[in-house]
Coordinates of C-alpha atoms and ligand atoms in Angstrom, one line a residue:
X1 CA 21.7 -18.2 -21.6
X2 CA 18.2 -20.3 -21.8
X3 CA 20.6 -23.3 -23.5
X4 CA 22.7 -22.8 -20.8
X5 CA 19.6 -22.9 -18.3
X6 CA 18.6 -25.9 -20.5
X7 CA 22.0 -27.6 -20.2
X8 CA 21.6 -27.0 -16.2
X9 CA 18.5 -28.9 -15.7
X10 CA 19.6 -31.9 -17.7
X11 CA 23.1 -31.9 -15.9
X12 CA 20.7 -32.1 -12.6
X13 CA 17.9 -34.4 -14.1
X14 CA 15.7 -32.5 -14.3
X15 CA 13.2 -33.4 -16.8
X16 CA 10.0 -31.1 -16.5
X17 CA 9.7 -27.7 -15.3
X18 CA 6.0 -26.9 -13.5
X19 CA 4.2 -23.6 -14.3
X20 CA 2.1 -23.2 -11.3
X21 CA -0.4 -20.7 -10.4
X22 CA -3.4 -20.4 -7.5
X23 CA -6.6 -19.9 -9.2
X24 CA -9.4 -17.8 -7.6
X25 CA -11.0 -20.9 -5.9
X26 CA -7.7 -21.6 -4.4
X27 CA -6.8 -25.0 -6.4
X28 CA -3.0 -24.9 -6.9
X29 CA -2.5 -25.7 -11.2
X30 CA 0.2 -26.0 -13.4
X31 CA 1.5 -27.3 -16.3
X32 CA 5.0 -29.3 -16.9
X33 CA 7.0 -28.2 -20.2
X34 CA 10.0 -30.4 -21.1
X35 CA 13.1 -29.1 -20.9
X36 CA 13.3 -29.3 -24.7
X37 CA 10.7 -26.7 -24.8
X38 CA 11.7 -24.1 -22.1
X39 CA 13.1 -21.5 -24.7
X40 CA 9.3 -21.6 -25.8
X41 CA 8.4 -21.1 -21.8
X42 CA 11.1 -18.3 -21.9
X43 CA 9.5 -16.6 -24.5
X44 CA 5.8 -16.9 -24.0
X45 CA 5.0 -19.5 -20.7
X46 CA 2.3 -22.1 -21.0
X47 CA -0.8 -21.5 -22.0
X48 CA -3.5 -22.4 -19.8
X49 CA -7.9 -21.4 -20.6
X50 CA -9.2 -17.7 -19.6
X51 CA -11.9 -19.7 -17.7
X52 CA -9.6 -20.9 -14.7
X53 CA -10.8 -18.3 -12.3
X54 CA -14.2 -19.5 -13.6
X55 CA -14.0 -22.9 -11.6
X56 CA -15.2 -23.5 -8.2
X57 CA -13.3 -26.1 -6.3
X58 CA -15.7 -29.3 -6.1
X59 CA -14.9 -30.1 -10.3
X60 CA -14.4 -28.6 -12.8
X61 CA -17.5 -26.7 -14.2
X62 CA -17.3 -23.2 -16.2
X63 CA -19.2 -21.0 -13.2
X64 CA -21.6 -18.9 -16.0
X65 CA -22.3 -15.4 -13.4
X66 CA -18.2 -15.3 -13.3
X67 CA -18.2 -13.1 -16.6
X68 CA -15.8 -16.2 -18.2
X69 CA -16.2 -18.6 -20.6
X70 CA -14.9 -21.7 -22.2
X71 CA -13.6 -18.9 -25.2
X72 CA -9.9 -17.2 -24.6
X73 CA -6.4 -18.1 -23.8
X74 CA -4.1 -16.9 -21.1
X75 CA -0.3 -17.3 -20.4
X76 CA 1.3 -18.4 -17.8
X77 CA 4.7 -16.4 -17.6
X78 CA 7.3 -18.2 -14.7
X79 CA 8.9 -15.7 -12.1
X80 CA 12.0 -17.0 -12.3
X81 CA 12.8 -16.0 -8.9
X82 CA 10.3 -18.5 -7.6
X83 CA 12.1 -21.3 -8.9
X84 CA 12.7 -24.5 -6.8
X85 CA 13.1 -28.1 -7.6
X86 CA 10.5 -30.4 -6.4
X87 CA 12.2 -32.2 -3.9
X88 CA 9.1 -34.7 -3.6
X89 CA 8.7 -35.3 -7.3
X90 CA 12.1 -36.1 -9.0
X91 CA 13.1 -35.4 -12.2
X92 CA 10.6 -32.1 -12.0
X93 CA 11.1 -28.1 -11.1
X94 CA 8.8 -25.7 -10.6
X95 CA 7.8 -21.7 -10.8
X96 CA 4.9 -19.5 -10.0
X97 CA 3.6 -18.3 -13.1
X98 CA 2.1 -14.6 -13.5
X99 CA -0.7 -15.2 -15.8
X100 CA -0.5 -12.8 -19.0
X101 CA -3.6 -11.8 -21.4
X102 CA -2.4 -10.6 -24.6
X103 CA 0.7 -9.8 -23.2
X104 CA -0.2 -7.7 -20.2
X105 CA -0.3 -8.7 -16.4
X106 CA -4.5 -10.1 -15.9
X107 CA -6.5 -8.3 -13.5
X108 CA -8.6 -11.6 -12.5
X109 CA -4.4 -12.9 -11.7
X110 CA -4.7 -13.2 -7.7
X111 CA -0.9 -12.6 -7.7
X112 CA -1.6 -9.5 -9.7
X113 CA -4.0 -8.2 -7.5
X114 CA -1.1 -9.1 -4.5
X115 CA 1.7 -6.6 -6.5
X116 CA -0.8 -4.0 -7.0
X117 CA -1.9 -3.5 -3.7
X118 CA 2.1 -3.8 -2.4
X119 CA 2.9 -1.3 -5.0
X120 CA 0.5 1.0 -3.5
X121 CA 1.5 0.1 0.0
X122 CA 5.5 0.9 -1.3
X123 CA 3.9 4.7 -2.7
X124 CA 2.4 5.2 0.9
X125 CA 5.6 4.4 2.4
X126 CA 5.2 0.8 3.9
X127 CA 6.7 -2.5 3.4
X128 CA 4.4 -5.2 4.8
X129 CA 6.2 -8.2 6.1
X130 CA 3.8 -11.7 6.6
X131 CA 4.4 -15.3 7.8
X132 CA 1.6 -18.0 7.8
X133 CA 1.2 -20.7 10.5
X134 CA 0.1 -24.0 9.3
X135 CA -2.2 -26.2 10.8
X136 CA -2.9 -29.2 9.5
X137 CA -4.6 -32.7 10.1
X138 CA -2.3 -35.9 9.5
X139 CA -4.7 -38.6 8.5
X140 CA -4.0 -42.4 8.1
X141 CA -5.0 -44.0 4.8
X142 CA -8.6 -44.5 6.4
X143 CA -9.0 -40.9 7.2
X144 CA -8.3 -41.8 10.8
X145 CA -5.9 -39.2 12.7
X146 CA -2.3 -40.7 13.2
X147 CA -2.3 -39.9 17.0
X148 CA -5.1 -38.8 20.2
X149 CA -2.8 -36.0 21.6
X150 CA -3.1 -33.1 22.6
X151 CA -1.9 -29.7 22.2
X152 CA 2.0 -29.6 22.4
X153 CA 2.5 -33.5 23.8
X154 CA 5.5 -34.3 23.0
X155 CA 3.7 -38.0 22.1
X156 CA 2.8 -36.4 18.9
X157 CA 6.1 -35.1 18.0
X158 CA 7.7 -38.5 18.6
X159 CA 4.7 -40.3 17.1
X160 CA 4.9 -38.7 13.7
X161 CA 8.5 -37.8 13.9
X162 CA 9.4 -39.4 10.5
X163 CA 6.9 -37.9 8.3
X164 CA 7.2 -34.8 9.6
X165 CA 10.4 -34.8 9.6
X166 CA 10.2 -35.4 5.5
X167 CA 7.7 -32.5 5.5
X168 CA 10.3 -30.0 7.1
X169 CA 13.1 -31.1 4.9
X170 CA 11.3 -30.9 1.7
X171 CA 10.1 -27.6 2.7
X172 CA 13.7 -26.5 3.6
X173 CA 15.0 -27.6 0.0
X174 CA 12.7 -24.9 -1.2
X175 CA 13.5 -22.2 1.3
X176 CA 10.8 -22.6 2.7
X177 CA 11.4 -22.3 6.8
X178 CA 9.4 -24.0 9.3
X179 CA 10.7 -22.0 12.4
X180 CA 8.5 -24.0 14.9
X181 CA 6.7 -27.5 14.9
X182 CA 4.7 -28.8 17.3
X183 CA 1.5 -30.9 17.9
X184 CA -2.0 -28.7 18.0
X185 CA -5.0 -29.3 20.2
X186 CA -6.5 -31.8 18.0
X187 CA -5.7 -35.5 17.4
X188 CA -2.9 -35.7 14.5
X189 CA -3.3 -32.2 14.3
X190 CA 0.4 -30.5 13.7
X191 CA 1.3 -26.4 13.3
X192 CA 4.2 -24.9 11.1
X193 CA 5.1 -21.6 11.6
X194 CA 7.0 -20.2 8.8
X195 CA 9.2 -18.0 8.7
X196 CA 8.1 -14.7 7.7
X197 CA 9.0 -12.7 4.4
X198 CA 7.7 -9.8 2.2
X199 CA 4.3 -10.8 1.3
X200 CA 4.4 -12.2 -2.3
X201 CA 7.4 -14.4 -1.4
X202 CA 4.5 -15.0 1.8
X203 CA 2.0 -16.2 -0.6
X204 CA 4.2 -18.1 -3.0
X205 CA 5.6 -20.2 -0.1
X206 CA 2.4 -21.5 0.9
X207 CA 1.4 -22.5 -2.9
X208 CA 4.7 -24.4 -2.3
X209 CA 4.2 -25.2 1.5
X210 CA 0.6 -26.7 0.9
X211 CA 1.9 -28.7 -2.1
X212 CA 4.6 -30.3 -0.5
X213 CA 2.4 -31.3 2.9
X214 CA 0.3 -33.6 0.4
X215 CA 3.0 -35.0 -1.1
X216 CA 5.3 -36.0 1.2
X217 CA 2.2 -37.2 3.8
X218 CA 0.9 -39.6 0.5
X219 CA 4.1 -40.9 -0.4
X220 CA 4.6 -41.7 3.4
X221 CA 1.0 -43.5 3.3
X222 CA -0.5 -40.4 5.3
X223 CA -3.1 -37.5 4.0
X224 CA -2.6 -34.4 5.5
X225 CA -5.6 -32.0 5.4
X226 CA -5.4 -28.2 5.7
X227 CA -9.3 -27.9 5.2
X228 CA -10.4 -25.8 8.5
X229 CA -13.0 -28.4 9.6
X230 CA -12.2 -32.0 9.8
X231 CA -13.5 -33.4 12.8
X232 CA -17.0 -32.1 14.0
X233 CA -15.3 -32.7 17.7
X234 CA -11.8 -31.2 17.5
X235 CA -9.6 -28.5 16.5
X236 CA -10.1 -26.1 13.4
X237 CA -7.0 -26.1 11.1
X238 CA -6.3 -22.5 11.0
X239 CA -3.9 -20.4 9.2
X240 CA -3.1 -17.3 11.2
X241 CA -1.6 -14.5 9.5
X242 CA 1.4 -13.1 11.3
X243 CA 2.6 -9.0 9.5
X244 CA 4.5 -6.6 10.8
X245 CA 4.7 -3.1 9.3
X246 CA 8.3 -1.4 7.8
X247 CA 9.7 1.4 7.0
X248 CA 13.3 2.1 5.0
X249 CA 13.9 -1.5 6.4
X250 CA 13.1 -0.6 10.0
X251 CA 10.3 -2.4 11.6
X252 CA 7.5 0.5 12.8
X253 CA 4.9 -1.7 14.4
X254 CA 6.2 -1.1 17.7
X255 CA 6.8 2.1 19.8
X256 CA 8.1 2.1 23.4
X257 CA 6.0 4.2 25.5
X258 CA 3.0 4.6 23.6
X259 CA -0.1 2.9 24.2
X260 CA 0.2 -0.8 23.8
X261 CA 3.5 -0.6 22.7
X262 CA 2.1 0.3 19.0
X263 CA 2.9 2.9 16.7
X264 CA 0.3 5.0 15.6
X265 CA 0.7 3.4 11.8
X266 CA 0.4 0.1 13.4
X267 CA -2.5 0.8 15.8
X268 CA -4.0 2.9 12.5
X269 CA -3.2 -0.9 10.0
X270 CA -5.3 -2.9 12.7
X271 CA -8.1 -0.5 13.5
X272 CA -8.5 -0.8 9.7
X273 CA -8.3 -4.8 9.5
X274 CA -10.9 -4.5 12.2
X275 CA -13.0 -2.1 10.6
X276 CA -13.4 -4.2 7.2
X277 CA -13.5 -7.5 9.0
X278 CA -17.1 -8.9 7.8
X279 CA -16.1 -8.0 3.8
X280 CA -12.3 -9.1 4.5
X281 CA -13.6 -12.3 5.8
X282 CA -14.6 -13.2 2.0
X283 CA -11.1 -13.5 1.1
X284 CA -9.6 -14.8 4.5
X285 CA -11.9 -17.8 5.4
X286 CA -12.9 -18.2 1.8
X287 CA -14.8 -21.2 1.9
X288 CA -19.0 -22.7 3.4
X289 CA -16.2 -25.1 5.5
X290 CA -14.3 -22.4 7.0
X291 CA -17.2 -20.9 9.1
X292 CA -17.4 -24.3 10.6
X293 CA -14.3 -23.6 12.1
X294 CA -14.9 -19.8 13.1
X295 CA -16.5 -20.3 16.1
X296 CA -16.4 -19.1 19.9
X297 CA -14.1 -20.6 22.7
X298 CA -12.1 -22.4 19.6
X299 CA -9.3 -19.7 19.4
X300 CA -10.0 -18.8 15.7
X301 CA -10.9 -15.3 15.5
X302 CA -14.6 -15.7 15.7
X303 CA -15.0 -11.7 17.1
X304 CA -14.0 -8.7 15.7
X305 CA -12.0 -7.8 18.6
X306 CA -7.8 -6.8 19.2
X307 CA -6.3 -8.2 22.3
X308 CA -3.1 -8.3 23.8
X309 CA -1.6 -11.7 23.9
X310 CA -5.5 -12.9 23.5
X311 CA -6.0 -15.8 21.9
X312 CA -10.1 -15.2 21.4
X313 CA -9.5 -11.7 19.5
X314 CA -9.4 -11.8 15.4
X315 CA -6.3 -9.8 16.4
X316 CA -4.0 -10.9 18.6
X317 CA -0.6 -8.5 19.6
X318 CA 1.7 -11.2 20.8
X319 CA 4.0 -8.9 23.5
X320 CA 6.9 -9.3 22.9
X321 CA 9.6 -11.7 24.4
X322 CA 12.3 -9.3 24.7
X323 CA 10.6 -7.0 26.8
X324 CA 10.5 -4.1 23.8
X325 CA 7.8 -3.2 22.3
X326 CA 5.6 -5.3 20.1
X327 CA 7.2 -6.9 17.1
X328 CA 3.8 -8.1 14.4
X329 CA 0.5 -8.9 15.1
X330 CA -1.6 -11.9 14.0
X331 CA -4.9 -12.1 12.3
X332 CA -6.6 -15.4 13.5
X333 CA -9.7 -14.8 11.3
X334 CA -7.7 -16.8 8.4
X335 CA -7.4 -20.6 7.0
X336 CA -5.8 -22.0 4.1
X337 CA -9.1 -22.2 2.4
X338 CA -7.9 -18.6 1.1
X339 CA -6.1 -18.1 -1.9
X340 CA -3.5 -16.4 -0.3
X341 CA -2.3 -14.0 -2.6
X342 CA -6.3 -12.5 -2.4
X343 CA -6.3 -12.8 1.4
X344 CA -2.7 -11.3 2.3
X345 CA -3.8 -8.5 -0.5
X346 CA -7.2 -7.5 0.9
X347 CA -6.0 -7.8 4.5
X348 CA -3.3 -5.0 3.5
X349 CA -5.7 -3.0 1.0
X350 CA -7.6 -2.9 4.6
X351 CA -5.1 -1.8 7.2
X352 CA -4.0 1.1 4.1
X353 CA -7.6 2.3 4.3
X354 CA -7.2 2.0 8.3
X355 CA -3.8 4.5 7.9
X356 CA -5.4 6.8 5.6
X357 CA -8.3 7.4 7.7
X358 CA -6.1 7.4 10.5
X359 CA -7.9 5.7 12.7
X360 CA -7.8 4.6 16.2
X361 CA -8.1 1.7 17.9
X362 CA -10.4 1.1 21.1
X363 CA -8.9 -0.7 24.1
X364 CA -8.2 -4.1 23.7
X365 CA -10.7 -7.3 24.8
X366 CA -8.9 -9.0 27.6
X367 CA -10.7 -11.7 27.7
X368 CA -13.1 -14.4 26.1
X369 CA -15.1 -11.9 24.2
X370 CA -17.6 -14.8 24.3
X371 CA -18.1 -14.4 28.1
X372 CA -18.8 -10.4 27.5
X373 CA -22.6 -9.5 28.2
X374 CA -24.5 -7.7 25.2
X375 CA -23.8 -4.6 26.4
X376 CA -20.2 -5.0 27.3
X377 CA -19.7 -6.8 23.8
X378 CA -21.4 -3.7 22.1
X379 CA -18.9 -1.0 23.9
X380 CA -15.8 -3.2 22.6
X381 CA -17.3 -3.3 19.4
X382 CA -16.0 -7.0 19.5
X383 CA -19.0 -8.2 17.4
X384 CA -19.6 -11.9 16.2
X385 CA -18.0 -11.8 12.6
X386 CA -20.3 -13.6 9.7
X387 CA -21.7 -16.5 10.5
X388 CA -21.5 -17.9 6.8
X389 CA -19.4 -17.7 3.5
X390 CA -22.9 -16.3 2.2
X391 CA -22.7 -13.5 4.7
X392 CA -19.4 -12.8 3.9
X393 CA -19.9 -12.5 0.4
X394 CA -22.9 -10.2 1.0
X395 CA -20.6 -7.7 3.1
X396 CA -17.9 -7.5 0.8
X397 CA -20.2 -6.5 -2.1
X398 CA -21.1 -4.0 -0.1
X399 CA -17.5 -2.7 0.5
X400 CA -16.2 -0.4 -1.9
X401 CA -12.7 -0.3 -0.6
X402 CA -12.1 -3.9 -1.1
X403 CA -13.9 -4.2 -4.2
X404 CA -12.4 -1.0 -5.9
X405 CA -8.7 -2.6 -5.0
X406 CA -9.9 -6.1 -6.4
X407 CA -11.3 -4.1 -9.4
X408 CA -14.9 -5.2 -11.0
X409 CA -13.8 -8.3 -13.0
X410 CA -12.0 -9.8 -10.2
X411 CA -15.1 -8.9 -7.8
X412 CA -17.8 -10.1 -10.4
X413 CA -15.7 -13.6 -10.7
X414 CA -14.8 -14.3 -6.9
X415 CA -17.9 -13.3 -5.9
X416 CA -20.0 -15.9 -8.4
X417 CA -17.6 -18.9 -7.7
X418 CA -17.5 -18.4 -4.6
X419 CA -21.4 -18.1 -4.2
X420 CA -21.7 -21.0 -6.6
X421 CA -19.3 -23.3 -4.1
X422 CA -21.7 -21.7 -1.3
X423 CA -24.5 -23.3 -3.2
X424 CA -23.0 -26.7 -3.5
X425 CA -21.8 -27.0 -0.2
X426 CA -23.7 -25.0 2.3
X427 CA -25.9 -28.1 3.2
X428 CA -23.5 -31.4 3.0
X429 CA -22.9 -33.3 6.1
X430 CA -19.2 -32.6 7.3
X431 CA -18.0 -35.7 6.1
X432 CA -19.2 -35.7 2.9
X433 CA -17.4 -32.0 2.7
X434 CA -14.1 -33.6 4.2
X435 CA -14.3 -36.8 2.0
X436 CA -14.5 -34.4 -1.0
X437 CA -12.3 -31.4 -0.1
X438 CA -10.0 -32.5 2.2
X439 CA -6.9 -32.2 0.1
X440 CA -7.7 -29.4 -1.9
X441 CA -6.4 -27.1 0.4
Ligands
LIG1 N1 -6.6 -24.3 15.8 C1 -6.9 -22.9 16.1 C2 -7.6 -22.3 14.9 O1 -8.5 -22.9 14.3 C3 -5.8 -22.1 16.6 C4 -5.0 -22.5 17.8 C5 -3.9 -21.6 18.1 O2 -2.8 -21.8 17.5 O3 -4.1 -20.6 18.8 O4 -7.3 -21.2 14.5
MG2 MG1 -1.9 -23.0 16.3

């Protein structure tokens, strides 16, 4: 069967197969095996160093306080059911790898930490289904933004029609569906919304999704930057979450006739989100960068606030078009500065705790919560969420919920790199940051 594998990807020129995993600083790595080795990547992967999650995403640099060190060796083991050719890099193929200490699953493996927390969503009854929109700069080879429209001018479409056009096929050849395109609010600034899926197929189709913006905008002369800042000026890049809750395949967000049109289990999954926001933060705009984006009046999420159809609220319910009752809800407080494997996890180790404690949600913001006095802001409990990574970081230590589900090594690492990137970033000039991040994400 493997020769026969073997005998498959020569027959289709394929050379190199890519073992590709999302370490905790959210820096897509792999490793290419020849096809003359894969029975070896059958049997035991490739093996990568036990201090990835150790590196923060400036450069490489072992981060001490992670609990890792340049000692050990882990394996990257591919989920053949991620596999895809590269359609931007011929002659390769690729799989997301589950990394493997001594033969068992690892618990600092993001994509571990994903299937434990939807195993324990499947015991409580749920499936959790998740889609990400993109948004992402297109740069010239300068740095300078291919076009000065604005959102939704149909100038942008036509202007970067041809690149974009590669990006959607390539992303197509590896199932992954861009459902809508069109251009954002800032110059060069684009949005994909992808079609959505359970939430580890979710998570590996951005690792894919990211990779194959940068390659296909480089080898069309362009750079396209996901980093949520770019321009001091213009638009954030975010990455709103879109999930919808499930039951023996039916969709139970929504419920005709109750109040806002949401089930109990869906209004219980938001208050939840809401009530962990500050912590959840840590792992949904993960990086000193992102918090340049999360700011009032920008439609980012900025307040922990639910709205219907408002674009100011962390959570927005989008009604829904067919009159019914709502279909998914968005969280806005999210970039693809987040590993997303972490970020879709925690958001859904959150809205569990929410529908165990059954809780309720209080009516929604309606409007800018920015424009709410004190006093009004304080009754919607629509409060301004951290102002920095460093904040974040501080509130998710403090939140047993989150940290129990990430489990102490996987606390004791994020936290320190993350701290440690904190550190080395917190004062740069936004240039500086863009000039050394910008395709990272
Ligand atoms: N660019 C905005 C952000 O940073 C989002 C705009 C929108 O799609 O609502 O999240
Ligand atoms: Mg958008």
């Amino acid at each position: 069967m493997k020769t026969a594998f073997a005998r498959l990807l020569r027959g289709a020129d394929i050379r190199f197969v890519r073992v590709v995993t999302c370490s905790i600083a959210n820096v897509i790595r792999g490793k290419a095996a020849a096809v003359s080795v894969i029975d070896d990547v059958f049997r035991h992967g490739v093996g990568v160093t036990a201090a990835l999650p150790a590196l923060p995403v400036m450069y490489d640099t072992v981060v001490e306080a992670s609990g890792l060190g340049p000692a050990g060796e882990v394996r990257l083991m591919p989920d053949w059911d991620t596999f895809q050719l590269v359609p931007y890099a011929p002659g390769h193929a690729q799989v997301i790898g589950d990394v493997m200490k001594d033969g068992q699953p690892w618990a600092l493996d993001p994509r571990y930490f994903l299937k434990r927390v939807l195993g324990e969503a499947g015991r409580a009854g749920y499936e959790v289904r998740t889609g990400y929109e993109v948004e992402f700069y297109l740069l010239d080879a300068g740095g300078r933004p291919v076009d000065d429209t604005v959102f939704a001018a149909t100038l942008g479409m036509d202007v970067a029609h041809g690149v974009v056009g590669d990006i959607v096929s390539a992303l197509a050849a590896q199932d992954v569906i861009a459902q809508q395109l069109y251009p954002e609010a800032g110059p060069g600034q684009f949005e994909l919304a992808l079609a959505p899926a359970d939430a580890l197929t979710t998570a590996d189709r951005m690792v894919y999704a990211r990779q194959t913006l940068h390659a296909v905008a480089r080898r069309a002369g362009f750079r396209a930057a996901l980093l949520p800042k770019v321009l001091e000026r213009a638009a954030g890049n975010g990455a709103h979450c879109h999930i919808s809750l499930w039951r023996h395949g039916q969709n139970i967000t929504g419920a005709p006739g109750s109040a806002h049109g949401l089930s109990d289990e869906a209004a219980a999954f938001i208050a939840g989100v809401l009530d962990h926001l500050p912590a959840l933060a840590a792992l949904t705009v993960a990086s000193p960068n992102s918090y340049r984006r999360l700011q009032p009046r920008t439609w980012s999420g900025a307040f922990r606030a639910w709205g219907m159809d408002n674009r100011e609220a962390a959570v927005r319910v989008p009604s829904n078009p067919d009159g019914g009752p709502p279909g998914h809800v968005e969280l806005k407080t999210s970039d693809a500065s987040s590993n997303p494997y972490l970020a879709l996890g925690a958001v859904i180790v959150c809205g569990l705790d929410g529908l165990r404690r059954e809780l309720s949600l209080p009516e929604p913001v309606q409007r800018d919560p920015a424009f709410l006095s004190e006093a009004q802001r304080r009754a919607a409990g629509a409060d301004p969420l951290p102002g920095t990574l460093e904040a974040a970081l501080a509130a998710l230590e403090a939140d047993r919920v989150l940290t129990d589900a990430l489990g102490p090594e996987l606390t004791q690492a994020y936290v320190a790199v993350k701290r440690f990137e904190w550190q080395a970033l917190k004062d740069l000039p936004l240039e500086e940051e863009v000039a050394l991040l910008m395709e990272r994400y």
